[in-house]
mmCIF file of C-alpha atoms in Angstrom:
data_model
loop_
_atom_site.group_PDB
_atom_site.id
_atom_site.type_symbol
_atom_site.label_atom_id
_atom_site.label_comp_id
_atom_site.label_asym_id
_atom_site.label_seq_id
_atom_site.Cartn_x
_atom_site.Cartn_y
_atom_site.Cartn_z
ATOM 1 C CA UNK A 20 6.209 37.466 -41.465
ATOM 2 C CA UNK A 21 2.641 37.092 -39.604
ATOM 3 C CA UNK A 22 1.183 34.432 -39.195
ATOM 4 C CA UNK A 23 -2.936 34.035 -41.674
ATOM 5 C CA UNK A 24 -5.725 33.605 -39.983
ATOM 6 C CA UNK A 25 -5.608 29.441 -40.940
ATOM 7 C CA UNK A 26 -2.108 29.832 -39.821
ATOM 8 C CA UNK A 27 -3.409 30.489 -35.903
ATOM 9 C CA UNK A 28 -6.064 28.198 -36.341
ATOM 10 C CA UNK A 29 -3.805 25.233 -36.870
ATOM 11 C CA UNK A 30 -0.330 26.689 -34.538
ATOM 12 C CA UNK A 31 -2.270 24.743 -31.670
ATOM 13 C CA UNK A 32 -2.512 21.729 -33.033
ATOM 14 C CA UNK A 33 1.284 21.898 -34.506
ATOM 15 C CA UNK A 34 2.278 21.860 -30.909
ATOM 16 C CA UNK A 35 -0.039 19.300 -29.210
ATOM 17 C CA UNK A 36 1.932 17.157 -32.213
ATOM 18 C CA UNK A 37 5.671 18.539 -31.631
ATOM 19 C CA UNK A 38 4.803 18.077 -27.881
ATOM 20 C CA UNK A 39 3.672 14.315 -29.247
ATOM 21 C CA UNK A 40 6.561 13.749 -31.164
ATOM 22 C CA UNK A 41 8.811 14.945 -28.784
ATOM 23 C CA UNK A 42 7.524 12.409 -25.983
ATOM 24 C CA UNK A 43 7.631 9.315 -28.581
ATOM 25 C CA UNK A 44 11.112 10.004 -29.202
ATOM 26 C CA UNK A 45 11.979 10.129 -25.330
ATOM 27 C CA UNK A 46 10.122 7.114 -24.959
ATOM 28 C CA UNK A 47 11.933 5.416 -28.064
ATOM 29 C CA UNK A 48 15.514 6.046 -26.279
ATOM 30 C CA UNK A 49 14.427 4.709 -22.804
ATOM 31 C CA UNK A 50 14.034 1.127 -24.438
ATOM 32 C CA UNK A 51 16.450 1.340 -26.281
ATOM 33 C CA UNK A 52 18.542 1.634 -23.128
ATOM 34 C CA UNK A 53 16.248 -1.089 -21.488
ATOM 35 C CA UNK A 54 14.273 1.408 -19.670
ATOM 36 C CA UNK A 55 10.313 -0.045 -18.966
ATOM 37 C CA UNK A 56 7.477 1.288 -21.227
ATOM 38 C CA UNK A 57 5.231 0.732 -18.105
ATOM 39 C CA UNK A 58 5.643 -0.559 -14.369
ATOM 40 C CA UNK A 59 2.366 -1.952 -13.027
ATOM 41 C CA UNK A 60 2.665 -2.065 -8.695
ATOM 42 C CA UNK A 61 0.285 -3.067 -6.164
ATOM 43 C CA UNK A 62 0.522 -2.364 -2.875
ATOM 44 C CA UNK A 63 -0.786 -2.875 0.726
ATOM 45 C CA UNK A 64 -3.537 -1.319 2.139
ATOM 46 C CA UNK A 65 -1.395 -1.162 5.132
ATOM 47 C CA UNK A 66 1.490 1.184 3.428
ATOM 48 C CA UNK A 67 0.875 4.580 4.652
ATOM 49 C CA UNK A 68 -0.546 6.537 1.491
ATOM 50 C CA UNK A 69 1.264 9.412 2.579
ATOM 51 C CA UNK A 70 4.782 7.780 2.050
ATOM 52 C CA UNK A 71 3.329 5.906 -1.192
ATOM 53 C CA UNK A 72 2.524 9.359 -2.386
ATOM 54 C CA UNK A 73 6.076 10.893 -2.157
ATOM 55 C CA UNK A 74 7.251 7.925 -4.209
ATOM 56 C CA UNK A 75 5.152 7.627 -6.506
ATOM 57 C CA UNK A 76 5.065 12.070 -7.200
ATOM 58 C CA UNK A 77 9.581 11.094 -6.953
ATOM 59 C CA UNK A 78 9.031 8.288 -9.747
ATOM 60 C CA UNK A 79 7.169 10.253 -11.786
ATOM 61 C CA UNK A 80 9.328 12.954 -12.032
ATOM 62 C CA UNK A 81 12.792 10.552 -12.342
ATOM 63 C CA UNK A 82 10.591 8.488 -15.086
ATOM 64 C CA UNK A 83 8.041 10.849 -17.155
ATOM 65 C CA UNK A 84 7.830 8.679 -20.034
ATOM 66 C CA UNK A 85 7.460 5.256 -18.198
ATOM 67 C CA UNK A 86 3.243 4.523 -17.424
ATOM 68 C CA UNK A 87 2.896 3.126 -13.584
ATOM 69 C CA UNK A 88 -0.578 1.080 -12.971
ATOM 70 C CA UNK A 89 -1.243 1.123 -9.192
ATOM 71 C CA UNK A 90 -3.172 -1.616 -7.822
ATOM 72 C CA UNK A 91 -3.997 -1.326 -3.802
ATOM 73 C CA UNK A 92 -4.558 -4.777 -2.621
ATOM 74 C CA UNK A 93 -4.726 -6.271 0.925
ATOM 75 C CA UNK A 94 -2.469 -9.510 1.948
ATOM 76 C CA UNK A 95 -2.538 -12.695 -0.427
ATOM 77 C CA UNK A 96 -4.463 -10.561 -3.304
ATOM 78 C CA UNK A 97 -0.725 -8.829 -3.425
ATOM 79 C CA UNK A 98 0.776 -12.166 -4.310
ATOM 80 C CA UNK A 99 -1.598 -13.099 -6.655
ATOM 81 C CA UNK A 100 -1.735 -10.030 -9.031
ATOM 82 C CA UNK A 101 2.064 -10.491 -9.155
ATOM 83 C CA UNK A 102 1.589 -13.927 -9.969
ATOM 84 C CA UNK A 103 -0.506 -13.565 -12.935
ATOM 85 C CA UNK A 104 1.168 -10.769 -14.752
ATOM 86 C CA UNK A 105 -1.044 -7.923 -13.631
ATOM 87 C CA UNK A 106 1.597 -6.359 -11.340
ATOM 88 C CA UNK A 107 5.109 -6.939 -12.200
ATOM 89 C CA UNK A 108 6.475 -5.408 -8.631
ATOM 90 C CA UNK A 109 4.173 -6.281 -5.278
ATOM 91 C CA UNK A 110 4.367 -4.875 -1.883
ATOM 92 C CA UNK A 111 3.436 -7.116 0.918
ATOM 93 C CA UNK A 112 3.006 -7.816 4.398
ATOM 94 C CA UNK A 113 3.692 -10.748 6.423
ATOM 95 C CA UNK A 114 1.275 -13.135 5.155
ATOM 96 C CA UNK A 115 2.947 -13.365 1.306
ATOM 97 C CA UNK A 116 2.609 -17.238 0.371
ATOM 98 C CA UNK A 117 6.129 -19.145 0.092
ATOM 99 C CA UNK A 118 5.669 -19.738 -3.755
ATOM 100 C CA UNK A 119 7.811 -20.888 -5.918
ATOM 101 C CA UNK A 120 8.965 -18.753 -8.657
ATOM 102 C CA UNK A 121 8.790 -15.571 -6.378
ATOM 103 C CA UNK A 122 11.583 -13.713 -4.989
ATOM 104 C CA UNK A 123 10.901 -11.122 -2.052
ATOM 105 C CA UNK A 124 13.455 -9.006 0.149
ATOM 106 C CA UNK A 125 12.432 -7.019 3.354
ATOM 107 C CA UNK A 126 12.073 -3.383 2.364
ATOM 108 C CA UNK A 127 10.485 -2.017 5.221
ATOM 109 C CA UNK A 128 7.550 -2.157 8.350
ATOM 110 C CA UNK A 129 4.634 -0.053 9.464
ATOM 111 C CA UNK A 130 3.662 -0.081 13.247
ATOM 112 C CA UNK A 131 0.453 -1.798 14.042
ATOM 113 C CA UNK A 132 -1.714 -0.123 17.500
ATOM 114 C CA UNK A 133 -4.853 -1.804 19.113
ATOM 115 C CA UNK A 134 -7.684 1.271 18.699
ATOM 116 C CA UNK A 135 -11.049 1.722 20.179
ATOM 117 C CA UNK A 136 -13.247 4.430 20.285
ATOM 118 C CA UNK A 137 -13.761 6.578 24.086
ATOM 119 C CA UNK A 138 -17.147 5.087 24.165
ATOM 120 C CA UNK A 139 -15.800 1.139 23.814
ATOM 121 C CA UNK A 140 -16.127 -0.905 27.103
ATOM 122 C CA UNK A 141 -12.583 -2.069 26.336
ATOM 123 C CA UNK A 142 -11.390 2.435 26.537
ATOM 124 C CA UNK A 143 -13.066 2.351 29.877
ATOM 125 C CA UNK A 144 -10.336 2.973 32.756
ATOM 126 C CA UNK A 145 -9.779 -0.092 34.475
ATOM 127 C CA UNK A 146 -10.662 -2.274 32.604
ATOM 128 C CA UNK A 147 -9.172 -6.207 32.178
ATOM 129 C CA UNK A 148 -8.024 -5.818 28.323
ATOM 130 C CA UNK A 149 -6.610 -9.467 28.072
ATOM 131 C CA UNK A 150 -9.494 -10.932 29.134
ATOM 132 C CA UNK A 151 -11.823 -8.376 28.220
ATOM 133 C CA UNK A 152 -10.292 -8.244 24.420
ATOM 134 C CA UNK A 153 -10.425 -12.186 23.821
ATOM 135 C CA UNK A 154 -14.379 -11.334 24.330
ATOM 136 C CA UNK A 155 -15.105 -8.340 22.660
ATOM 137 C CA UNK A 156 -15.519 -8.240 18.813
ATOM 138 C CA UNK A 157 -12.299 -7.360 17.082
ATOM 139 C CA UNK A 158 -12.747 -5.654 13.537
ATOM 140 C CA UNK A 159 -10.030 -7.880 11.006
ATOM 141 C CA UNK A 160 -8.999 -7.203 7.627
ATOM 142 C CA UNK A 161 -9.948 -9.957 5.410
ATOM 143 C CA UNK A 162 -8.097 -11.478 2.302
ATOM 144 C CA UNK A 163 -9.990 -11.884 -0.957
ATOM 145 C CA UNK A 164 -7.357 -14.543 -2.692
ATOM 146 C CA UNK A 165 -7.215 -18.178 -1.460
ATOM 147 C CA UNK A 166 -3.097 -17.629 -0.716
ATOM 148 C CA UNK A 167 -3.336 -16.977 2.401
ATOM 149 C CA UNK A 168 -6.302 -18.420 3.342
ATOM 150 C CA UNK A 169 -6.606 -19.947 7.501
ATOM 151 C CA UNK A 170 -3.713 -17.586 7.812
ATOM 152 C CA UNK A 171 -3.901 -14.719 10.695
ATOM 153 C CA UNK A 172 -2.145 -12.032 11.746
ATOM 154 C CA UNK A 173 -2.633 -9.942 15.217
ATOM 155 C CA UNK A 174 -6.447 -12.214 15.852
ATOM 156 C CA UNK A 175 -6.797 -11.794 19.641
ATOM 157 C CA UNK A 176 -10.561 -12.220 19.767
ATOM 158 C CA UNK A 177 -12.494 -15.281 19.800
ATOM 159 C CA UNK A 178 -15.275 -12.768 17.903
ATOM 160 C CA UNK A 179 -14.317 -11.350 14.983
ATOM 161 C CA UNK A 180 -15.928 -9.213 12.346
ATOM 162 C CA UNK A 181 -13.734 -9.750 9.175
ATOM 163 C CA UNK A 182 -13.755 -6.556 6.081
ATOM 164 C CA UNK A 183 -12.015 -6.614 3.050
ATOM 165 C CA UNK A 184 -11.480 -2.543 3.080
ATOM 166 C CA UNK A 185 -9.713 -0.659 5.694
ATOM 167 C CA UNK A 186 -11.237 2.285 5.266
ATOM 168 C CA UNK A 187 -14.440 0.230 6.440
ATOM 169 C CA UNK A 188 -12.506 -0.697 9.154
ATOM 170 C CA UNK A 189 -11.601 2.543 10.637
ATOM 171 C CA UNK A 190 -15.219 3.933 10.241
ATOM 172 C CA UNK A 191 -16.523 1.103 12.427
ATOM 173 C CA UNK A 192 -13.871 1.542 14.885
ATOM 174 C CA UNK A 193 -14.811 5.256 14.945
ATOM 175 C CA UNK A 194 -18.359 4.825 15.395
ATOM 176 C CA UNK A 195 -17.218 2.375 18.630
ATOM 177 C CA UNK A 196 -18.309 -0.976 16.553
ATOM 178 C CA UNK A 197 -15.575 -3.114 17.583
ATOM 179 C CA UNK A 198 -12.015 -2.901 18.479
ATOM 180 C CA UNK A 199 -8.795 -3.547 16.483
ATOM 181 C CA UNK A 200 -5.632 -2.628 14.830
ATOM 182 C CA UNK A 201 -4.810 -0.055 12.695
ATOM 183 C CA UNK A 202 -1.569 1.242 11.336
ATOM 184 C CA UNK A 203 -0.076 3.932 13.410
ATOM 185 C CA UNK A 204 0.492 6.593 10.986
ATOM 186 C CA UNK A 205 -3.773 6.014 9.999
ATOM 187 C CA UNK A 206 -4.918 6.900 13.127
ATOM 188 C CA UNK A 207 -2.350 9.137 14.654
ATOM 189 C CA UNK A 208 -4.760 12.133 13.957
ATOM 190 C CA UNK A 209 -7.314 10.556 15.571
ATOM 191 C CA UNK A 210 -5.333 9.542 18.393
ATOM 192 C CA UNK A 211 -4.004 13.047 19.285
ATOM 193 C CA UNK A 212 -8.000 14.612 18.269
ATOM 194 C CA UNK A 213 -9.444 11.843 20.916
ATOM 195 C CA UNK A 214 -11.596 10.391 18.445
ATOM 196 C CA UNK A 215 -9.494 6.865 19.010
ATOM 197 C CA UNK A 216 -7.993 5.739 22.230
ATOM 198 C CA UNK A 217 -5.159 3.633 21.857
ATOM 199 C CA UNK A 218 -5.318 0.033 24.098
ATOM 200 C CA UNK A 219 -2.386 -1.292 26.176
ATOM 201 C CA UNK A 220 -2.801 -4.861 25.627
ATOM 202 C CA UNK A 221 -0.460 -7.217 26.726
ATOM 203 C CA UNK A 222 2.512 -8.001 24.407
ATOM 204 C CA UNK A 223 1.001 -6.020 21.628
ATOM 205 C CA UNK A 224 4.518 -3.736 21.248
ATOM 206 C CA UNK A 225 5.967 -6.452 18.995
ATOM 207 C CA UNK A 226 3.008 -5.611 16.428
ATOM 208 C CA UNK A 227 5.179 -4.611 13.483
ATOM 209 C CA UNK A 228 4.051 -5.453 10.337
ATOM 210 C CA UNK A 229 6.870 -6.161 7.552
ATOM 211 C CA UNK A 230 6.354 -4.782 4.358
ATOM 212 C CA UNK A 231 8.713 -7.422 1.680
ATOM 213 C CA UNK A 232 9.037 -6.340 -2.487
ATOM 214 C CA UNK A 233 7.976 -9.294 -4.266
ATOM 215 C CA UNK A 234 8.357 -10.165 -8.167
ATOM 216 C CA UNK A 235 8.667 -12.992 -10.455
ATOM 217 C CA UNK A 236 12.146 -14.663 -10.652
ATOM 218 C CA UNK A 237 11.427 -15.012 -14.761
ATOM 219 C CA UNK A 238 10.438 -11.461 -14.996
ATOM 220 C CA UNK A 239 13.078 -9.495 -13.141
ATOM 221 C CA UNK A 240 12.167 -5.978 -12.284
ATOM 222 C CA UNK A 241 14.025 -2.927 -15.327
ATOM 223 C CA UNK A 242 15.616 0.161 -13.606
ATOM 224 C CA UNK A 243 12.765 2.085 -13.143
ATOM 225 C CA UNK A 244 10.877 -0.948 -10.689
ATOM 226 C CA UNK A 245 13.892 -1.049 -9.383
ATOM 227 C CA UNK A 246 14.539 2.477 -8.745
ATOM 228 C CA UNK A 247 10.920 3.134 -7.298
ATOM 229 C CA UNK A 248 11.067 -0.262 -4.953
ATOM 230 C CA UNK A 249 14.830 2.130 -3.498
ATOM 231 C CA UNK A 250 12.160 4.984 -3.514
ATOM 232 C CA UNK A 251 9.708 3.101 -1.073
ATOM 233 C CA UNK A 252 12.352 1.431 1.077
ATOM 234 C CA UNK A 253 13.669 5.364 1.727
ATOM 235 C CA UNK A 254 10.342 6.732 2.464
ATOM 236 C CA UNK A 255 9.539 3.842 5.023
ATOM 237 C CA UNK A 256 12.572 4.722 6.752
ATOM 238 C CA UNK A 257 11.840 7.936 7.423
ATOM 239 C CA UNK A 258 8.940 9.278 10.144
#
């Protein structure tokens, strides 16, 4: 038997809708056995994209017919997206709000290093970087939610220059516009290239920033959140 002419003309469609059906029916059997129909995360900024990237390419292929939503949010804007429904799994740094009706659990850090550029006073040998720091303007990441509002984390400078992006922030420090921190695996290019020259400021090896899992206690994460928050906490482990 061949196939008519009208016969080719519709084979492609027949198998964009077997390749349809096929996916409903794989979908269908994941809720029945409680699997998610979608999983809606937002991150930090501060999470090395790299690492997100091998979770989220490992989820995807454990989970094909659950839909992730990725959000990529900067400290109390984490909190608050998981508050109102439009995440269902956060992960945050240091500054999450102690809320009630969230649970959180420690899942991993990212190292945090004082940068300048070669051409900052503060890269110059010699020079007093205690002092000299507490002077000069230091580039901050900014929250956009009221959470965690007053809140700090790693302000040296009295003079600060506050963004809500981070890649903002390393173009500035780049172009010598400011000092500040940046997460290690960000700049470690940079570093080794001698666009960036890491600062030795006092005290500053304890600048770790914790990276928690946060949810909502009435909405528990399913198996896949749960199995992609495991995927995360491995990645961060490794180097």
């Amino acid at each position: 038997p061949q196939l008519t002419e009208a016969g080719r003309a519709v084979l492609a469609d027949a198998r964009t809708i077997a390749l349809g059906v096929g996916d409903m029916l794989a979908r269908a059997r994941g809720l029945i056995w409680g699997l998610e129909a979608e999983v809606a995360l937002v991150v930090d900024v501060m999470l090395p994209m790299a690492k997100l990237a091998l979770a989220l390419d490992a989820f995807q292929s454990a989970f094909p017919t659950v839909t992730l939503r990725l959000h990529v949010e900067a400290l109390g804007a984490i909190t608050q997206l998981v508050l109102n429904g439009t995440a269902s799994v956060g992960i945050g740094g240091p500054l999450l709000a102690n809320v009630d009706g969230l649970a959180t659990q420690q899942i991993g850090a990212v190292r945090l290093i004082p940068v300048a550029a070669p051409s900052h006073p503060l890269s110059a040998p010699g020079a007093t970087l205690a002092t000299a720091a507490r002077k000069s303007v230091q580039l901050v990441l900014t929250d956009r939610s009221e959470l965690t509002k007053g809140q700090e984390f790693g302000v040296v400078s009295v003079r600060t220059w506050r963004l809500a992006d981070l890649g903002a922030k390393h173009a500035l420090l780049l172009a010598g516009v400011g000092w500040g921190s940046m997460p290690e695996p960000m700049v470690r290019d940079d570093l080794a290239a001698g666009r960036l020259v890491r600062l030795n400021l006092d005290n500053w090896e304890n600048g770790a920033y914790p990276l928690q899992a946060v949810h909502r206690t009435d909405k528990p994460p399913g198996p896949a959140a749960r199995w992609l928050m495991s995927q995360l906490r491995e990645v961060l482990a490794t180097d």
